Amino acid sequence: MSRRSGLGRLLRRAEFLAVAGARRKTALPGLVLQTRQWRPAESGDDCLIRVGYTASRRVGSAVERNRARRRLRAAAQEILPLRAAHRHDFVLIARAGTNSRPFGALKQDLAMALQRVGADRKAEAETVE
């Protein structure tokens, strides 16, 4: 669990399947984002945002899949603590273009994906004002 960024981690397969079962997802050139809202009683974790990363063999070799997950993790550590709605689980899925996409564009993809699934805390604050 990464305490310095305030993000919890999804580690068990059941957690990933629960997020996939929520059917709230969007695909962009650099990534696919799946999300699910949860209640605090469902999780023993005290983090407000939990995230998991995955890359299939379509992304490439093991080295390329690991690089794609590292890039997703870096983008998530910059974007999710600032913009993601609390009490949500997120799964970031690497795509074939994740490694070739410029890092700034990858971060924009993640921010856009948050807006599309309705889990962008920044957009919620703007609509309230």
Tab-separated table of C-alpha atoms in Angstrom:
chain	number	residue	atom	x	y	z
A	1	MET	CA	0.000	0.000	0.000
A	2	SER	CA	1.434	3.342	-1.029
A	3	ARG	CA	0.855	5.722	1.875
A	4	ARG	CA	2.944	8.613	0.577
A	5	SER	CA	0.598	9.225	-2.349
A	6	GLY	CA	-2.572	8.460	-0.389
A	7	LEU	CA	-3.509	5.648	-2.764
A	8	GLY	CA	-4.403	2.162	-1.612
A	9	ARG	CA	-3.718	-0.845	-3.828
A	10	LEU	CA	-6.011	-3.482	-5.252
A	11	LEU	CA	-4.111	-6.739	-5.009
A	12	ARG	CA	-6.557	-9.648	-4.986
A	13	ARG	CA	-8.285	-10.977	-8.085
A	14	ALA	CA	-11.679	-10.640	-6.390
A	15	GLU	CA	-11.112	-6.889	-5.992
A	16	PHE	CA	-10.296	-6.525	-9.701
A	17	LEU	CA	-13.383	-8.561	-10.642
A	18	ALA	CA	-15.600	-6.413	-8.417
A	19	VAL	CA	-14.434	-3.291	-10.257
A	20	ALA	CA	-14.900	-4.972	-13.655
A	21	GLY	CA	-18.408	-6.038	-12.619
A	22	ALA	CA	-19.450	-2.447	-11.958
A	23	ARG	CA	-19.379	-1.827	-15.741
A	24	ARG	CA	-18.263	1.782	-15.451
A	25	LYS	CA	-15.376	2.040	-17.849
A	26	THR	CA	-13.948	4.125	-20.650
A	27	ALA	CA	-11.194	3.554	-23.188
A	28	LEU	CA	-8.737	6.136	-24.466
A	29	PRO	CA	-5.606	5.728	-26.625
A	30	GLY	CA	-3.255	5.326	-23.657
A	31	LEU	CA	-5.356	3.349	-21.191
A	32	VAL	CA	-8.657	1.831	-20.180
A	33	LEU	CA	-10.137	2.976	-16.852
A	34	GLN	CA	-12.629	0.909	-14.851
A	35	THR	CA	-14.153	2.276	-11.666
A	36	ARG	CA	-16.477	1.278	-8.865
A	37	GLN	CA	-17.765	3.227	-5.879
A	38	TRP	CA	-17.648	1.496	-2.490
A	39	ARG	CA	-18.748	2.135	1.054
A	40	PRO	CA	-16.126	2.339	3.841
A	41	ALA	CA	-17.575	-0.734	5.567
A	42	GLU	CA	-16.720	-2.881	2.512
A	43	SER	CA	-13.003	-2.361	2.911
A	44	GLY	CA	-10.659	-2.800	5.840
A	45	ASP	CA	-8.405	-0.287	4.091
A	46	ASP	CA	-8.432	3.283	5.404
A	47	CYS	CA	-7.449	4.803	2.041
A	48	LEU	CA	-10.077	6.832	0.233
A	49	ILE	CA	-8.871	5.834	-3.236
A	50	ARG	CA	-7.691	2.361	-4.224
A	51	VAL	CA	-6.110	1.512	-7.550
A	52	GLY	CA	-4.916	-1.563	-9.429
A	53	TYR	CA	-2.878	-1.903	-12.617
A	54	THR	CA	-2.928	-4.580	-15.283
A	55	ALA	CA	-1.414	-5.232	-18.699
A	56	SER	CA	-2.274	-8.175	-20.917
A	57	ARG	CA	0.031	-9.938	-23.357
A	58	ARG	CA	-1.374	-7.756	-26.130
A	59	VAL	CA	0.809	-4.962	-24.749
A	60	GLY	CA	3.955	-6.953	-25.538
A	61	SER	CA	6.676	-8.892	-23.792
A	62	ALA	CA	7.055	-9.025	-20.009
A	63	VAL	CA	9.477	-6.107	-20.138
A	64	GLU	CA	6.980	-3.988	-22.100
A	65	ARG	CA	4.089	-4.950	-19.795
A	66	ASN	CA	6.116	-3.998	-16.717
A	67	ARG	CA	7.072	-0.676	-18.290
A	68	ALA	CA	3.434	0.029	-19.151
A	69	ARG	CA	2.351	-0.684	-15.555
A	70	ARG	CA	5.116	1.577	-14.205
A	71	ARG	CA	3.988	4.404	-16.517
A	72	LEU	CA	0.358	3.948	-15.424
A	73	ARG	CA	1.429	3.927	-11.778
A	74	ALA	CA	3.394	7.183	-12.217
A	75	ALA	CA	0.473	8.878	-13.986
A	76	ALA	CA	-1.968	7.686	-11.310
A	77	GLN	CA	0.234	8.984	-8.484
A	78	GLU	CA	0.174	12.441	-10.066
A	79	ILE	CA	-3.482	12.628	-11.138
A	80	LEU	CA	-5.639	10.495	-8.824
A	81	PRO	CA	-4.847	12.154	-5.447
A	82	LEU	CA	-5.759	15.539	-6.924
A	83	ARG	CA	-8.749	14.678	-9.106
A	84	ALA	CA	-10.277	11.293	-8.303
A	85	ALA	CA	-13.485	11.074	-6.297
A	86	HIS	CA	-13.079	9.537	-2.858
A	87	ARG	CA	-14.377	6.056	-1.956
A	88	HIS	CA	-13.699	4.693	-5.431
A	89	ASP	CA	-11.702	1.753	-6.717
A	90	PHE	CA	-9.940	2.209	-10.042
A	91	VAL	CA	-8.334	-0.314	-12.376
A	92	LEU	CA	-5.991	1.076	-15.033
A	93	ILE	CA	-5.500	-1.276	-17.957
A	94	ALA	CA	-2.542	-0.758	-20.283
A	95	ARG	CA	-3.129	-0.709	-24.023
A	96	ALA	CA	-0.751	-1.383	-26.904
A	97	GLY	CA	-0.126	2.382	-27.191
A	98	THR	CA	0.620	2.990	-23.508
A	99	ASN	CA	4.400	2.774	-23.869
A	100	SER	CA	4.632	4.876	-27.027
A	101	ARG	CA	2.292	7.610	-25.776
A	102	PRO	CA	4.013	10.766	-24.417
A	103	PHE	CA	3.730	10.923	-20.632
A	104	GLY	CA	1.850	14.243	-20.686
A	105	ALA	CA	-0.728	12.763	-23.067
A	106	LEU	CA	-1.033	9.690	-20.826
A	107	LYS	CA	-1.835	11.936	-17.850
A	108	GLN	CA	-4.402	13.811	-19.974
A	109	ASP	CA	-5.954	10.467	-20.939
A	110	LEU	CA	-6.335	9.578	-17.267
A	111	ALA	CA	-7.886	12.957	-16.417
A	112	MET	CA	-10.296	12.665	-19.363
A	113	ALA	CA	-11.200	9.106	-18.351
A	114	LEU	CA	-12.070	10.304	-14.826
A	115	GLN	CA	-14.448	12.869	-16.321
A	116	ARG	CA	-16.066	10.318	-18.628
A	117	VAL	CA	-16.847	7.834	-15.845
A	118	GLY	CA	-18.070	10.586	-13.524
A	119	ALA	CA	-15.363	10.150	-10.898
A	120	ASP	CA	-13.615	13.516	-11.306
A	121	ARG	CA	-13.642	15.421	-8.030
A	122	LYS	CA	-12.514	18.632	-9.786
A	123	ALA	CA	-15.487	18.549	-12.185
A	124	GLU	CA	-17.875	17.899	-9.269
A	125	ALA	CA	-16.565	20.989	-7.446
A	126	GLU	CA	-17.048	23.161	-10.549
A	127	THR	CA	-20.682	22.068	-10.993
A	128	VAL	CA	-21.503	22.823	-7.337
A	129	GLU	CA	-20.193	26.392	-7.526
